[in-house]
Short mmCIF file of C-alpha atoms in Angstrom, two decimals:
data_model
loop_
_atom_site.label_atom_id
_atom_site.label_comp_id
_atom_site.label_asym_id
_atom_site.label_seq_id
_atom_site.Cartn_x
_atom_site.Cartn_y
_atom_site.Cartn_z
CA UNK D 79 -0.70 11.07 -17.21
CA UNK D 80 1.74 13.98 -17.54
CA UNK D 81 5.44 13.32 -17.29
CA UNK D 82 7.57 14.70 -14.45
CA UNK D 83 11.22 15.73 -14.31
CA UNK D 84 13.23 15.62 -11.08
CA UNK D 85 16.91 15.97 -10.24
CA UNK D 86 18.58 12.60 -9.90
CA UNK D 87 20.03 13.28 -6.49
CA UNK D 88 20.33 15.89 -3.77
CA UNK D 89 22.11 16.28 -0.46
CA UNK D 90 20.76 18.03 2.61
CA UNK D 91 22.27 18.72 6.04
CA UNK D 92 20.47 17.21 9.00
CA UNK D 93 18.11 19.71 10.62
CA UNK D 94 17.93 21.91 7.56
CA UNK D 95 15.02 22.17 5.17
CA UNK D 96 15.09 19.89 2.14
CA UNK D 97 13.52 21.41 -0.96
CA UNK D 98 12.85 18.89 -3.71
CA UNK D 99 11.79 20.36 -7.07
CA UNK D 100 9.63 18.76 -9.74
CA UNK D 101 8.75 19.95 -13.23
CA UNK D 102 5.44 18.88 -14.76
CA UNK D 103 4.94 21.32 -17.58
CA UNK D 104 2.39 19.17 -19.45
CA UNK D 105 0.05 18.77 -16.48
CA UNK D 106 -3.62 19.04 -17.38
CA UNK D 107 -6.36 20.74 -15.41
CA UNK D 108 -7.72 17.67 -13.63
CA UNK D 109 -4.38 16.11 -12.71
CA UNK D 110 -3.06 16.13 -9.18
CA UNK D 111 0.55 16.25 -8.04
CA UNK D 112 1.45 13.41 -5.68
CA UNK D 113 4.64 12.83 -3.73
CA UNK D 114 5.78 9.46 -2.43
CA UNK D 115 9.06 8.35 -1.00
CA UNK D 116 10.77 4.98 -0.86
CA UNK D 117 13.20 4.11 1.82
CA UNK D 118 15.63 1.35 0.85
CA UNK D 119 13.99 -2.07 0.43
CA UNK D 120 10.54 -0.86 1.49
CA UNK D 121 7.35 -0.08 -0.41
CA UNK D 122 6.66 3.53 -1.32
CA UNK D 123 5.12 5.75 1.37
CA UNK D 124 2.56 8.44 0.59
CA UNK D 125 3.67 11.92 1.64
CA UNK D 126 1.28 14.56 0.27
CA UNK D 127 -0.69 15.59 -2.78
CA UNK D 128 -2.32 18.71 -4.16
CA UNK D 129 -4.19 20.14 -7.13
CA UNK D 130 -3.39 23.86 -7.19
CA UNK D 131 -3.30 25.15 -3.64
CA UNK D 132 -0.28 24.74 -1.39
CA UNK D 133 -0.70 21.89 1.06
CA UNK D 134 0.87 21.04 4.41
CA UNK D 135 0.66 18.01 6.62
CA UNK D 136 2.68 16.51 9.44
CA UNK D 137 5.31 15.21 7.05
CA UNK D 138 5.87 17.96 4.51
CA UNK D 139 4.66 21.00 2.62
CA UNK D 140 3.83 21.08 -1.07
CA UNK D 141 4.21 24.32 -2.99
CA UNK D 142 2.64 24.36 -6.46
CA UNK D 143 3.34 27.26 -8.81
CA UNK D 144 0.45 29.32 -10.04
CA UNK D 145 0.73 27.92 -13.59
CA UNK D 146 0.98 24.40 -12.04
CA UNK D 147 3.94 23.56 -14.22
CA UNK D 148 6.21 22.85 -11.30
CA UNK D 149 6.12 22.10 -7.60
CA UNK D 150 8.42 21.79 -4.61
CA UNK D 151 8.24 19.35 -1.75
CA UNK D 152 9.60 20.79 1.47
CA UNK D 153 10.75 18.70 4.40
CA UNK D 154 11.13 21.47 7.01
CA UNK D 155 13.70 19.82 9.28
CA UNK D 156 15.31 16.88 7.54
CA UNK D 157 16.50 13.97 9.64
CA UNK D 158 18.74 11.03 8.73
CA UNK D 159 15.60 8.89 8.45
CA UNK D 160 14.38 11.10 5.60
CA UNK D 161 17.11 9.65 3.35
CA UNK D 162 15.12 8.02 0.57
CA UNK D 163 14.13 8.28 -3.09
CA UNK D 164 11.38 10.84 -3.54
CA UNK D 165 8.93 10.45 -6.40
CA UNK D 166 6.84 13.25 -7.87
CA UNK D 167 3.89 11.83 -9.80
CA UNK D 168 1.12 13.52 -11.76
CA UNK D 169 -2.14 11.66 -12.02
CA UNK D 170 -5.80 12.10 -12.75
CA UNK D 171 -8.13 11.14 -9.96
CA UNK D 172 -10.13 8.33 -11.49
CA UNK D 173 -10.37 5.25 -9.33
CA UNK D 174 -8.57 3.05 -11.82
CA UNK D 175 -5.64 5.35 -12.40
CA UNK D 176 -2.41 3.74 -11.43
CA UNK D 177 0.69 5.61 -10.36
CA UNK D 178 3.47 5.84 -12.96
CA UNK D 179 6.86 6.23 -11.36
CA UNK D 180 9.72 8.14 -12.91
CA UNK D 181 13.30 8.08 -11.70
CA UNK D 182 12.72 10.15 -8.58
CA UNK D 183 15.25 12.15 -6.55
CA UNK D 184 17.63 10.32 -4.27
CA UNK D 185 17.83 12.55 -1.16
CA UNK D 186 20.79 11.96 1.10
CA UNK D 187 20.52 13.65 4.51
CA UNK D 188 23.94 14.04 6.04
CA UNK D 189 24.90 14.61 9.68
CA UNK F 261 -3.45 6.04 6.45
CA UNK F 262 -4.83 2.77 5.18
CA UNK F 263 -2.76 -0.39 5.50
CA UNK F 264 -1.71 -2.75 2.73
CA UNK F 265 0.13 -5.87 3.79
CA UNK F 266 2.24 -8.15 1.65
CA UNK F 267 3.40 -11.62 2.45
CA UNK F 268 6.05 -12.96 2.42
CA UNK F 269 8.49 -10.09 2.76
CA UNK F 270 11.26 -12.14 1.24
CA UNK F 271 11.45 -15.57 -0.37
CA UNK F 272 14.13 -17.73 -1.92
CA UNK F 273 13.07 -20.45 -4.33
CA UNK F 274 14.65 -22.87 -6.73
CA UNK F 275 14.50 -22.44 -10.48
CA UNK F 276 11.42 -24.02 -11.97
CA UNK F 277 9.24 -23.70 -8.89
CA UNK F 278 6.32 -21.33 -8.40
CA UNK F 279 5.98 -18.65 -5.76
CA UNK F 280 2.80 -17.00 -4.55
CA UNK F 281 2.80 -13.47 -3.12
CA UNK F 282 -0.21 -12.16 -1.23
CA UNK F 283 -1.40 -8.57 -1.01
CA UNK F 284 -4.08 -7.68 1.52
CA UNK F 285 -5.89 -4.46 2.24
CA UNK F 286 -6.32 -4.67 6.00
CA UNK F 287 -8.80 -1.93 6.78
CA UNK F 288 -10.52 -1.19 3.53
CA UNK F 289 -11.93 -2.88 0.45
CA UNK F 290 -10.12 -2.58 -2.85
CA UNK F 291 -11.77 -3.45 -6.13
CA UNK F 292 -8.52 -2.64 -7.88
CA UNK F 293 -4.97 -3.45 -6.86
CA UNK F 294 -1.74 -2.86 -8.73
CA UNK F 295 1.38 -4.99 -8.97
CA UNK F 296 4.79 -3.43 -9.58
CA UNK F 297 8.26 -4.85 -10.05
CA UNK F 298 11.47 -3.08 -9.16
CA UNK F 299 15.02 -4.03 -10.14
CA UNK F 300 18.01 -2.78 -8.11
CA UNK F 301 18.56 0.97 -8.36
CA UNK F 302 15.63 1.29 -10.75
CA UNK F 303 12.19 2.75 -10.41
CA UNK F 304 8.95 0.82 -9.98
CA UNK F 305 7.47 -0.63 -13.16
CA UNK F 306 3.77 -1.43 -13.30
CA UNK F 307 3.21 -5.07 -14.19
CA UNK F 308 -0.55 -5.45 -14.03
CA UNK F 309 -3.81 -4.15 -12.67
CA UNK F 310 -5.74 -6.66 -10.59
CA UNK F 311 -9.52 -6.40 -10.76
CA UNK F 312 -11.76 -8.06 -8.22
CA UNK F 313 -13.93 -10.71 -9.85
CA UNK F 314 -12.48 -10.33 -13.32
CA UNK F 315 -9.29 -10.84 -15.27
CA UNK F 316 -6.20 -8.78 -14.58
CA UNK F 317 -4.97 -6.27 -17.11
CA UNK F 318 -1.29 -6.72 -17.96
CA UNK F 319 1.16 -4.12 -19.15
CA UNK F 320 2.88 -4.59 -22.47
CA UNK F 321 5.69 -7.09 -22.26
CA UNK F 322 4.45 -8.80 -19.09
CA UNK F 323 3.52 -12.46 -19.67
CA UNK F 324 0.16 -13.24 -18.16
CA UNK F 325 0.89 -16.97 -18.08
CA UNK F 326 4.11 -16.31 -16.22
CA UNK F 327 2.69 -13.92 -13.67
CA UNK F 328 -0.72 -15.23 -12.61
CA UNK F 329 -2.94 -12.76 -10.77
CA UNK F 330 -6.02 -13.67 -8.78
CA UNK F 331 -8.23 -11.09 -7.06
CA UNK F 332 -10.90 -13.28 -5.57
CA UNK F 333 -12.05 -10.99 -2.77
CA UNK F 334 -12.19 -7.28 -2.05
CA UNK F 335 -9.26 -7.50 0.34
CA UNK F 336 -6.89 -9.98 -1.29
CA UNK F 337 -4.94 -10.16 -4.53
CA UNK F 338 -2.29 -12.75 -5.24
CA UNK F 339 0.57 -12.81 -7.70
CA UNK F 340 2.03 -16.18 -8.59
CA UNK F 341 5.36 -16.29 -10.37
CA UNK F 342 5.24 -19.59 -12.24
CA UNK F 343 8.27 -21.63 -13.22
CA UNK F 344 10.53 -19.01 -11.72
CA UNK F 345 13.98 -18.35 -13.19
CA UNK F 346 16.88 -16.28 -11.85
CA UNK F 347 15.88 -13.35 -14.10
CA UNK F 348 12.60 -13.19 -12.19
CA UNK F 349 14.53 -12.22 -9.06
CA UNK F 350 13.25 -8.79 -8.14
CA UNK F 351 11.36 -6.69 -5.61
CA UNK F 352 7.61 -7.07 -6.09
CA UNK F 353 5.27 -4.44 -4.64
CA UNK F 354 1.49 -4.19 -4.56
CA UNK F 355 -0.66 -1.11 -4.15
CA UNK F 356 -4.33 -0.38 -3.45
CA UNK F 357 -6.49 2.67 -3.03
CA UNK F 358 -9.53 2.91 -0.78
CA UNK F 359 -12.67 3.94 -2.58
CA UNK F 360 -13.28 7.63 -2.20
CA UNK F 361 -9.65 8.28 -1.24
CA UNK F 362 -7.22 9.99 -3.55
CA UNK F 363 -3.96 8.45 -2.41
CA UNK F 364 -2.79 4.89 -2.97
CA UNK F 365 -1.07 2.79 -0.33
CA UNK F 366 1.67 0.28 -0.86
CA UNK F 367 2.65 -2.99 0.68
CA UNK F 368 6.08 -3.40 2.16
CA UNK F 369 7.26 -5.37 -0.86
CA UNK F 370 8.44 -8.93 -1.45
CA UNK F 371 12.03 -9.62 -2.36
CA UNK F 372 12.14 -12.72 -4.54
CA UNK F 373 15.44 -14.50 -5.14
CA UNK F 374 15.45 -17.43 -7.55
CA UNK F 375 18.47 -19.67 -7.29
#
């Protein structure tokens, strides 16, 4: 699976949009971009995933560049409960493919 | 989304004893489950892939005799930490993916402390 690069940490003001970038320049054509987050002392939580089109769900939006070499996760109105480590993972879609976690971005939402 | 449940959520055991952690897929069947370990302020590291009805596949550097994995049914995988030592203290997390789905779901994790 392709490697991803994310900033180590970011701050965001409560109520503002949080934009979390991810670089995945070696992504191949059949690999998806997944985002998970991990709140302290809990298991990771699935947020969203996409292949090449932008995606939106009740939690977030995922913007993937046209060349697919980078993406941005957008939390439109961050709350204190969104403070977590956010992981961007690139993975093929075979059933046996595990998720390989990088360092992630530690997002701190501040009042 | 689908639910993966781990038990116990935290356990303290004495050095030399064994500890079993259960991972259940509550509303779907999982032929494959994954076990991860996470040290404080570090990312998740894959330990092994648990395959229903066959032997688990271990990542390099993970001792299969130390971390016994059993996946006897389509909804349950267990990880047994044998002869635990303080250095085995960690956060253990399992994951499973429903067939036909693209996203994986994680248990809530088990914090193991060996004293």
